[in-house]
Amino acid sequence: MQASVQAPPPVKPRVGFFVTCLVDLVRPEVGFAAIKLLEQAGCEVDVPPAQTCCGQPGYNSGDAAVARELAKQVLRTFEHFDYVVLPSGSCSATIRGDYPELWTDDPDLRSRFDALAARTYELTDFLVNVMQVRALESRFTGKLTYHDSCAGLRYLGVKDQPRRLLALVPSAQLTEMKDCQQCCGFGGTFSVKYGAISSAIVDDKCRNIRDSGAPVVAGGDLGCLLNIEGRLRRTGDDQTRVLHVAQILAGDA
């Protein structure tokens, strides 16, 4: 799967905003920042109260039955919107890449999931390639570095999009860290099953963040950011700020 430029959207597209579990339960401010960006871009945004988990943990753990039930709930909740937008590459990749593969035995449902997948976007990809945002109201000031999450980068082709948006914030100075594309060690259930390996990987990431000299690290997946922030704090770094890119772009940092 790769991000691509799409046909012009409706004049005021109806966007179903998929909050994601981590944003809802741990950092709701990320959701509010993302909604602000979507509304500033000209979207009509709805946050359906019936939404639940996308099913990624179950799918990655081999529980296809649970993943299928959650996928059907997502379909019922979101398929009537023009677009579905998520502040997460990993959850977006689940809907776009994993959902259709769960329904090879049901052509009718597979067709509906294919249609949903085609209208589902990670936030920065949507703002750049669908809404074609060329200006932002953010007044964020200072130096930051950026972590590319595995799912957004490798499944969705999200690399240039957040950087293009950050370039629209004149007072933001992006300083790339070494190995910015390297995994942070989270990987959802990977960090639970292989704790020692996960810790070693995130230690490398934290070292690269500190070596960049930036007082802020940003990213597009809250799972990665929470993993990074947790390790920074446990190793004595209580100064480096860890922010979702939506917070910076919306001026909420």
PDB file of C-alpha atoms in Angstrom:
ATOM      1  CA  MET A   1       0.000   0.000   0.000  1.00  0.00           C
ATOM      2  CA  GLN A   2       1.235   3.460  -0.847  1.00  0.00           C
ATOM      3  CA  ALA A   3      -0.144   6.933  -0.246  1.00  0.00           C
ATOM      4  CA  SER A   4      -1.258   8.646  -3.440  1.00  0.00           C
ATOM      5  CA  VAL A   5      -2.815  11.876  -4.633  1.00  0.00           C
ATOM      6  CA  GLN A   6      -6.570  11.508  -5.011  1.00  0.00           C
ATOM      7  CA  ALA A   7      -9.279  13.252  -6.992  1.00  0.00           C
ATOM      8  CA  PRO A   8     -10.523  16.538  -5.483  1.00  0.00           C
ATOM      9  CA  PRO A   9     -12.784  15.917  -2.478  1.00  0.00           C
ATOM     10  CA  PRO A  10     -16.371  17.165  -2.151  1.00  0.00           C
ATOM     11  CA  VAL A  11     -16.692  20.877  -1.368  1.00  0.00           C
ATOM     12  CA  LYS A  12     -17.150  20.109   2.341  1.00  0.00           C
ATOM     13  CA  PRO A  13     -16.354  16.416   2.776  1.00  0.00           C
ATOM     14  CA  ARG A  14     -17.988  14.509   5.606  1.00  0.00           C
ATOM     15  CA  VAL A  15     -15.190  12.935   7.617  1.00  0.00           C
ATOM     16  CA  GLY A  16     -15.749  10.217  10.149  1.00  0.00           C
ATOM     17  CA  PHE A  17     -13.007  10.717  12.711  1.00  0.00           C
ATOM     18  CA  PHE A  18     -11.709   7.451  14.171  1.00  0.00           C
ATOM     19  CA  VAL A  19     -10.297   8.462  17.542  1.00  0.00           C
ATOM     20  CA  THR A  20      -8.322   5.221  18.269  1.00  0.00           C
ATOM     21  CA  CYS A  21      -8.195   3.559  21.676  1.00  0.00           C
ATOM     22  CA  LEU A  22      -4.950   5.144  22.874  1.00  0.00           C
ATOM     23  CA  VAL A  23      -6.002   8.673  21.955  1.00  0.00           C
ATOM     24  CA  ASP A  24      -9.386   8.192  23.598  1.00  0.00           C
ATOM     25  CA  LEU A  25      -8.051   6.707  26.822  1.00  0.00           C
ATOM     26  CA  VAL A  26      -4.612   8.294  27.244  1.00  0.00           C
ATOM     27  CA  ARG A  27      -4.197  11.493  25.153  1.00  0.00           C
ATOM     28  CA  PRO A  28      -7.601  12.901  24.140  1.00  0.00           C
ATOM     29  CA  GLU A  29      -5.914  16.221  23.388  1.00  0.00           C
ATOM     30  CA  VAL A  30      -4.443  14.577  20.279  1.00  0.00           C
ATOM     31  CA  GLY A  31      -7.965  13.916  19.028  1.00  0.00           C
ATOM     32  CA  PHE A  32      -9.055  17.495  19.615  1.00  0.00           C
ATOM     33  CA  ALA A  33      -5.989  18.779  17.763  1.00  0.00           C
ATOM     34  CA  ALA A  34      -6.686  16.490  14.801  1.00  0.00           C
ATOM     35  CA  ILE A  35     -10.318  17.588  14.620  1.00  0.00           C
ATOM     36  CA  LYS A  36      -9.222  21.225  14.663  1.00  0.00           C
ATOM     37  CA  LEU A  37      -6.918  20.575  11.707  1.00  0.00           C
ATOM     38  CA  LEU A  38      -9.642  18.791   9.758  1.00  0.00           C
ATOM     39  CA  GLU A  39     -12.144  21.578  10.365  1.00  0.00           C
ATOM     40  CA  GLN A  40      -9.603  24.240   9.407  1.00  0.00           C
ATOM     41  CA  ALA A  41      -9.035  22.301   6.183  1.00  0.00           C
ATOM     42  CA  GLY A  42     -12.736  22.595   5.356  1.00  0.00           C
ATOM     43  CA  CYS A  43     -14.114  19.250   6.502  1.00  0.00           C
ATOM     44  CA  GLU A  44     -17.346  18.511   8.303  1.00  0.00           C
ATOM     45  CA  VAL A  45     -16.162  16.236  11.095  1.00  0.00           C
ATOM     46  CA  ASP A  46     -18.242  13.674  12.967  1.00  0.00           C
ATOM     47  CA  VAL A  47     -17.002  11.507  15.842  1.00  0.00           C
ATOM     48  CA  PRO A  48     -19.398   8.545  15.923  1.00  0.00           C
ATOM     49  CA  PRO A  49     -20.036   7.445  19.526  1.00  0.00           C
ATOM     50  CA  ALA A  50     -20.535   3.837  18.430  1.00  0.00           C
ATOM     51  CA  GLN A  51     -16.890   3.421  17.387  1.00  0.00           C
ATOM     52  CA  THR A  52     -14.747   0.883  19.212  1.00  0.00           C
ATOM     53  CA  CYS A  53     -11.280  -0.647  18.809  1.00  0.00           C
ATOM     54  CA  CYS A  54     -10.193  -1.344  15.236  1.00  0.00           C
ATOM     55  CA  GLY A  55      -9.291  -4.900  16.247  1.00  0.00           C
ATOM     56  CA  GLN A  56      -5.576  -4.658  15.558  1.00  0.00           C
ATOM     57  CA  PRO A  57      -4.418  -6.327  18.831  1.00  0.00           C
ATOM     58  CA  GLY A  58      -6.667  -9.317  18.206  1.00  0.00           C
ATOM     59  CA  TYR A  59      -5.648  -9.564  14.561  1.00  0.00           C
ATOM     60  CA  ASN A  60      -1.934  -9.380  15.377  1.00  0.00           C
ATOM     61  CA  SER A  61      -2.373 -12.036  18.063  1.00  0.00           C
ATOM     62  CA  GLY A  62      -4.062 -14.439  15.655  1.00  0.00           C
ATOM     63  CA  ASP A  63      -7.624 -14.029  16.937  1.00  0.00           C
ATOM     64  CA  ALA A  64      -9.358 -13.602  13.603  1.00  0.00           C
ATOM     65  CA  ALA A  65     -12.833 -14.099  15.094  1.00  0.00           C
ATOM     66  CA  VAL A  66     -12.506 -11.080  17.384  1.00  0.00           C
ATOM     67  CA  ALA A  67     -10.903  -9.029  14.611  1.00  0.00           C
ATOM     68  CA  ARG A  68     -13.796  -9.841  12.264  1.00  0.00           C
ATOM     69  CA  GLU A  69     -16.440  -8.781  14.780  1.00  0.00           C
ATOM     70  CA  LEU A  70     -14.684  -5.484  15.481  1.00  0.00           C
ATOM     71  CA  ALA A  71     -14.162  -4.912  11.763  1.00  0.00           C
ATOM     72  CA  LYS A  72     -17.902  -5.318  11.151  1.00  0.00           C
ATOM     73  CA  GLN A  73     -18.608  -2.755  13.872  1.00  0.00           C
ATOM     74  CA  VAL A  74     -16.212  -0.300  12.222  1.00  0.00           C
ATOM     75  CA  LEU A  75     -17.874  -0.906   8.871  1.00  0.00           C
ATOM     76  CA  ARG A  76     -21.376  -0.257  10.247  1.00  0.00           C
ATOM     77  CA  THR A  77     -20.173   2.900  11.974  1.00  0.00           C
ATOM     78  CA  PHE A  78     -18.076   4.497   9.246  1.00  0.00           C
ATOM     79  CA  GLU A  79     -19.015   3.306   5.775  1.00  0.00           C
ATOM     80  CA  HIS A  80     -21.497   6.141   5.118  1.00  0.00           C
ATOM     81  CA  PHE A  81     -18.842   8.884   5.417  1.00  0.00           C
ATOM     82  CA  ASP A  82     -16.963  10.397   2.489  1.00  0.00           C
ATOM     83  CA  TYR A  83     -13.700   9.643   4.288  1.00  0.00           C
ATOM     84  CA  VAL A  84     -12.444   8.000   7.457  1.00  0.00           C
ATOM     85  CA  VAL A  85      -9.432   9.727   9.044  1.00  0.00           C
ATOM     86  CA  LEU A  86      -7.273   8.480  11.911  1.00  0.00           C
ATOM     87  CA  PRO A  87      -4.381  10.095  13.822  1.00  0.00           C
ATOM     88  CA  SER A  88      -2.551   6.780  13.600  1.00  0.00           C
ATOM     89  CA  GLY A  89      -0.693   4.940  10.879  1.00  0.00           C
ATOM     90  CA  SER A  90      -1.077   1.553  12.557  1.00  0.00           C
ATOM     91  CA  CYS A  91      -4.860   1.687  12.942  1.00  0.00           C
ATOM     92  CA  SER A  92      -5.204   3.134   9.427  1.00  0.00           C
ATOM     93  CA  ALA A  93      -3.125   0.261   8.072  1.00  0.00           C
ATOM     94  CA  THR A  94      -5.387  -2.228   9.841  1.00  0.00           C
ATOM     95  CA  ILE A  95      -8.478  -0.858   8.101  1.00  0.00           C
ATOM     96  CA  ARG A  96      -6.799  -0.383   4.731  1.00  0.00           C
ATOM     97  CA  GLY A  97      -4.719  -3.533   4.577  1.00  0.00           C
ATOM     98  CA  ASP A  98      -5.940  -6.124   7.065  1.00  0.00           C
ATOM     99  CA  TYR A  99      -9.714  -5.770   6.943  1.00  0.00           C
ATOM    100  CA  PRO A 100     -10.183  -6.831   3.306  1.00  0.00           C
ATOM    101  CA  GLU A 101      -8.042  -9.930   3.886  1.00  0.00           C
ATOM    102  CA  LEU A 102     -10.394 -11.062   6.670  1.00  0.00           C
ATOM    103  CA  TRP A 103     -13.256 -11.456   4.212  1.00  0.00           C
ATOM    104  CA  THR A 104     -11.916 -13.553   1.340  1.00  0.00           C
ATOM    105  CA  ASP A 105     -14.767 -15.995   2.075  1.00  0.00           C
ATOM    106  CA  ASP A 106     -17.509 -13.370   1.700  1.00  0.00           C
ATOM    107  CA  PRO A 107     -17.383 -11.426  -1.600  1.00  0.00           C
ATOM    108  CA  ASP A 108     -20.162  -9.012  -0.632  1.00  0.00           C
ATOM    109  CA  LEU A 109     -18.533  -7.988   2.642  1.00  0.00           C
ATOM    110  CA  ARG A 110     -15.119  -7.969   0.981  1.00  0.00           C
ATOM    111  CA  SER A 111     -16.439  -5.433  -1.545  1.00  0.00           C
ATOM    112  CA  ARG A 112     -17.733  -3.184   1.244  1.00  0.00           C
ATOM    113  CA  PHE A 113     -14.460  -3.411   3.143  1.00  0.00           C
ATOM    114  CA  ASP A 114     -12.498  -2.638  -0.011  1.00  0.00           C
ATOM    115  CA  ALA A 115     -14.596   0.502  -0.467  1.00  0.00           C
ATOM    116  CA  LEU A 116     -14.044   1.512   3.162  1.00  0.00           C
ATOM    117  CA  ALA A 117     -10.303   0.918   2.845  1.00  0.00           C
ATOM    118  CA  ALA A 118     -10.110   3.163  -0.219  1.00  0.00           C
ATOM    119  CA  ARG A 119     -11.618   6.060   1.763  1.00  0.00           C
ATOM    120  CA  THR A 120      -9.516   5.603   4.907  1.00  0.00           C
ATOM    121  CA  TYR A 121      -6.494   7.822   5.567  1.00  0.00           C
ATOM    122  CA  GLU A 122      -3.856   8.570   8.148  1.00  0.00           C
ATOM    123  CA  LEU A 123      -4.252  12.202   9.223  1.00  0.00           C
ATOM    124  CA  THR A 124      -1.219  13.844   7.595  1.00  0.00           C
ATOM    125  CA  ASP A 125      -1.682  11.868   4.379  1.00  0.00           C
ATOM    126  CA  PHE A 126      -5.277  13.083   4.196  1.00  0.00           C
ATOM    127  CA  LEU A 127      -4.392  16.711   4.850  1.00  0.00           C
ATOM    128  CA  VAL A 128      -1.648  16.721   2.207  1.00  0.00           C
ATOM    129  CA  ASN A 129      -2.954  14.476  -0.554  1.00  0.00           C
ATOM    130  CA  VAL A 130      -6.722  14.856  -0.283  1.00  0.00           C
ATOM    131  CA  MET A 131      -7.367  18.287   1.233  1.00  0.00           C
ATOM    132  CA  GLN A 132      -4.115  19.668  -0.203  1.00  0.00           C
ATOM    133  CA  VAL A 133      -3.488  21.918   2.801  1.00  0.00           C
ATOM    134  CA  ARG A 134      -1.142  24.783   1.969  1.00  0.00           C
ATOM    135  CA  ALA A 135      -1.345  26.876   5.134  1.00  0.00           C
ATOM    136  CA  LEU A 136      -1.669  26.285   8.868  1.00  0.00           C
ATOM    137  CA  GLU A 137      -2.517  28.524  11.804  1.00  0.00           C
ATOM    138  CA  SER A 138       0.018  26.971  14.191  1.00  0.00           C
ATOM    139  CA  ARG A 139       2.395  29.255  16.063  1.00  0.00           C
ATOM    140  CA  PHE A 140       4.581  26.475  17.421  1.00  0.00           C
ATOM    141  CA  THR A 141       8.108  27.760  17.925  1.00  0.00           C
ATOM    142  CA  GLY A 142      11.290  25.779  18.390  1.00  0.00           C
ATOM    143  CA  LYS A 143      13.352  22.820  17.334  1.00  0.00           C
ATOM    144  CA  LEU A 144      11.930  19.323  17.022  1.00  0.00           C
ATOM    145  CA  THR A 145      12.870  15.934  15.660  1.00  0.00           C
ATOM    146  CA  TYR A 146      10.559  13.387  14.067  1.00  0.00           C
ATOM    147  CA  HIS A 147      10.076   9.636  14.544  1.00  0.00           C
ATOM    148  CA  ASP A 148       8.631   7.699  11.598  1.00  0.00           C
ATOM    149  CA  SER A 149       6.394   4.903  12.838  1.00  0.00           C
ATOM    150  CA  CYS A 150       6.705   1.527  11.137  1.00  0.00           C
ATOM    151  CA  ALA A 151       3.057   1.106  10.097  1.00  0.00           C
ATOM    152  CA  GLY A 152       2.639   4.590   8.665  1.00  0.00           C
ATOM    153  CA  LEU A 153       5.962   4.486   6.850  1.00  0.00           C
ATOM    154  CA  ARG A 154       6.063   0.924   5.565  1.00  0.00           C
ATOM    155  CA  TYR A 155       2.383   0.141   5.040  1.00  0.00           C
ATOM    156  CA  LEU A 156       1.019   3.529   4.010  1.00  0.00           C
ATOM    157  CA  GLY A 157       3.975   5.417   2.578  1.00  0.00           C
ATOM    158  CA  VAL A 158       3.668   8.213   5.148  1.00  0.00           C
ATOM    159  CA  LYS A 159       7.062   9.913   5.216  1.00  0.00           C
ATOM    160  CA  ASP A 160       7.020  13.213   3.365  1.00  0.00           C
ATOM    161  CA  GLN A 161       3.490  14.230   4.423  1.00  0.00           C
ATOM    162  CA  PRO A 162       4.154  15.228   8.056  1.00  0.00           C
ATOM    163  CA  ARG A 163       7.343  17.000   7.017  1.00  0.00           C
ATOM    164  CA  ARG A 164       5.533  18.985   4.340  1.00  0.00           C
ATOM    165  CA  LEU A 165       3.000  20.101   6.932  1.00  0.00           C
ATOM    166  CA  LEU A 166       5.680  20.987   9.475  1.00  0.00           C
ATOM    167  CA  ALA A 167       7.345  23.116   6.777  1.00  0.00           C
ATOM    168  CA  LEU A 168       4.169  25.236   6.780  1.00  0.00           C
ATOM    169  CA  VAL A 169       4.931  26.287  10.373  1.00  0.00           C
ATOM    170  CA  PRO A 170       7.658  28.940   9.852  1.00  0.00           C
ATOM    171  CA  SER A 171       8.851  28.991  13.449  1.00  0.00           C
ATOM    172  CA  ALA A 172       9.215  25.205  13.682  1.00  0.00           C
ATOM    173  CA  GLN A 173      12.715  23.908  12.987  1.00  0.00           C
ATOM    174  CA  LEU A 174      12.884  20.210  12.087  1.00  0.00           C
ATOM    175  CA  THR A 175      16.192  18.523  12.913  1.00  0.00           C
ATOM    176  CA  GLU A 176      16.312  14.935  11.729  1.00  0.00           C
ATOM    177  CA  MET A 177      17.634  12.376  14.187  1.00  0.00           C
ATOM    178  CA  LYS A 178      19.861   9.462  13.215  1.00  0.00           C
ATOM    179  CA  ASP A 179      17.837   6.446  12.055  1.00  0.00           C
ATOM    180  CA  CYS A 180      14.546   8.321  12.208  1.00  0.00           C
ATOM    181  CA  GLN A 181      12.912   5.439  10.298  1.00  0.00           C
ATOM    182  CA  GLN A 182      14.091   2.802  12.761  1.00  0.00           C
ATOM    183  CA  CYS A 183      11.452   1.060  14.900  1.00  0.00           C
ATOM    184  CA  CYS A 184      10.948   2.361  18.429  1.00  0.00           C
ATOM    185  CA  GLY A 185      10.429  -1.155  19.784  1.00  0.00           C
ATOM    186  CA  PHE A 186       6.725  -0.834  20.558  1.00  0.00           C
ATOM    187  CA  GLY A 187       5.035  -2.903  17.862  1.00  0.00           C
ATOM    188  CA  GLY A 188       1.868  -3.327  19.924  1.00  0.00           C
ATOM    189  CA  THR A 189       1.919  -6.845  21.347  1.00  0.00           C
ATOM    190  CA  PHE A 190       5.601  -7.196  20.371  1.00  0.00           C
ATOM    191  CA  SER A 191       6.639  -5.037  23.320  1.00  0.00           C
ATOM    192  CA  VAL A 192       4.664  -7.302  25.656  1.00  0.00           C
ATOM    193  CA  LYS A 193       5.944 -10.591  24.269  1.00  0.00           C
ATOM    194  CA  TYR A 194       9.565  -9.509  23.822  1.00  0.00           C
ATOM    195  CA  GLY A 195      10.151  -6.939  26.538  1.00  0.00           C
ATOM    196  CA  ALA A 196      13.945  -7.151  26.639  1.00  0.00           C
ATOM    197  CA  ILE A 197      14.295  -6.736  22.879  1.00  0.00           C
ATOM    198  CA  SER A 198      11.768  -3.903  22.875  1.00  0.00           C
ATOM    199  CA  SER A 199      13.696  -2.073  25.612  1.00  0.00           C
ATOM    200  CA  ALA A 200      16.971  -2.379  23.709  1.00  0.00           C
ATOM    201  CA  ILE A 201      15.380  -0.968  20.564  1.00  0.00           C
ATOM    202  CA  VAL A 202      13.751   1.971  22.322  1.00  0.00           C
ATOM    203  CA  ASP A 203      17.019   2.734  24.123  1.00  0.00           C
ATOM    204  CA  ASP A 204      18.614   3.290  20.718  1.00  0.00           C
ATOM    205  CA  LYS A 205      15.728   5.518  19.700  1.00  0.00           C
ATOM    206  CA  CYS A 206      15.974   7.609  22.869  1.00  0.00           C
ATOM    207  CA  ARG A 207      19.722   8.005  22.381  1.00  0.00           C
ATOM    208  CA  ASN A 208      19.172   9.294  18.849  1.00  0.00           C
ATOM    209  CA  ILE A 209      16.535  11.730  20.066  1.00  0.00           C
ATOM    210  CA  ARG A 210      18.875  13.160  22.685  1.00  0.00           C
ATOM    211  CA  ASP A 211      21.768  13.321  20.226  1.00  0.00           C
ATOM    212  CA  SER A 212      19.643  15.372  17.811  1.00  0.00           C
ATOM    213  CA  GLY A 213      19.656  18.229  20.320  1.00  0.00           C
ATOM    214  CA  ALA A 214      15.929  18.803  19.840  1.00  0.00           C
ATOM    215  CA  PRO A 215      13.869  19.396  22.996  1.00  0.00           C
ATOM    216  CA  VAL A 216      10.763  17.945  21.287  1.00  0.00           C
ATOM    217  CA  VAL A 217      10.179  14.648  19.515  1.00  0.00           C
ATOM    218  CA  ALA A 218       7.057  14.304  17.388  1.00  0.00           C
ATOM    219  CA  GLY A 219       5.398  11.417  15.595  1.00  0.00           C
ATOM    220  CA  GLY A 220       2.145  10.241  14.101  1.00  0.00           C
ATOM    221  CA  ASP A 221       1.413   7.146  16.206  1.00  0.00           C
ATOM    222  CA  LEU A 222       0.588   7.490  19.874  1.00  0.00           C
ATOM    223  CA  GLY A 223       1.678   3.927  20.672  1.00  0.00           C
ATOM    224  CA  CYS A 224       5.211   4.753  19.557  1.00  0.00           C
ATOM    225  CA  LEU A 225       5.165   8.076  21.370  1.00  0.00           C
ATOM    226  CA  LEU A 226       4.002   6.580  24.662  1.00  0.00           C
ATOM    227  CA  ASN A 227       6.682   3.901  24.393  1.00  0.00           C
ATOM    228  CA  ILE A 228       9.356   6.524  23.734  1.00  0.00           C
ATOM    229  CA  GLU A 229       8.131   8.849  26.458  1.00  0.00           C
ATOM    230  CA  GLY A 230       7.933   6.048  28.998  1.00  0.00           C
ATOM    231  CA  ARG A 231      11.519   5.017  28.339  1.00  0.00           C
ATOM    232  CA  LEU A 232      12.795   8.584  28.406  1.00  0.00           C
ATOM    233  CA  ARG A 233      11.198   9.152  31.796  1.00  0.00           C
ATOM    234  CA  ARG A 234      12.379   5.845  33.249  1.00  0.00           C
ATOM    235  CA  THR A 235      15.948   6.637  32.234  1.00  0.00           C
ATOM    236  CA  GLY A 236      15.899  10.052  33.893  1.00  0.00           C
ATOM    237  CA  ASP A 237      14.927  12.347  31.009  1.00  0.00           C
ATOM    238  CA  ASP A 238      12.058  14.473  32.272  1.00  0.00           C
ATOM    239  CA  GLN A 239      12.752  17.385  29.910  1.00  0.00           C
ATOM    240  CA  THR A 240      12.233  16.099  26.368  1.00  0.00           C
ATOM    241  CA  ARG A 241       8.666  16.752  25.242  1.00  0.00           C
ATOM    242  CA  VAL A 242       6.935  13.979  23.317  1.00  0.00           C
ATOM    243  CA  LEU A 243       4.100  15.218  21.104  1.00  0.00           C
ATOM    244  CA  HIS A 244       1.814  13.918  18.414  1.00  0.00           C
ATOM    245  CA  VAL A 245       2.405  15.857  15.207  1.00  0.00           C
ATOM    246  CA  ALA A 246      -1.251  16.967  15.236  1.00  0.00           C
ATOM    247  CA  GLN A 247      -0.624  18.943  18.427  1.00  0.00           C
ATOM    248  CA  ILE A 248       2.199  20.857  16.770  1.00  0.00           C
ATOM    249  CA  LEU A 249       0.353  21.478  13.508  1.00  0.00           C
ATOM    250  CA  ALA A 250      -2.763  22.673  15.322  1.00  0.00           C
ATOM    251  CA  GLY A 251      -0.785  24.952  17.620  1.00  0.00           C
ATOM    252  CA  ASP A 252      -1.886  23.021  20.697  1.00  0.00           C
ATOM    253  CA  ALA A 253       1.610  22.119  21.918  1.00  0.00           C
TER     254      ALA A 253
END
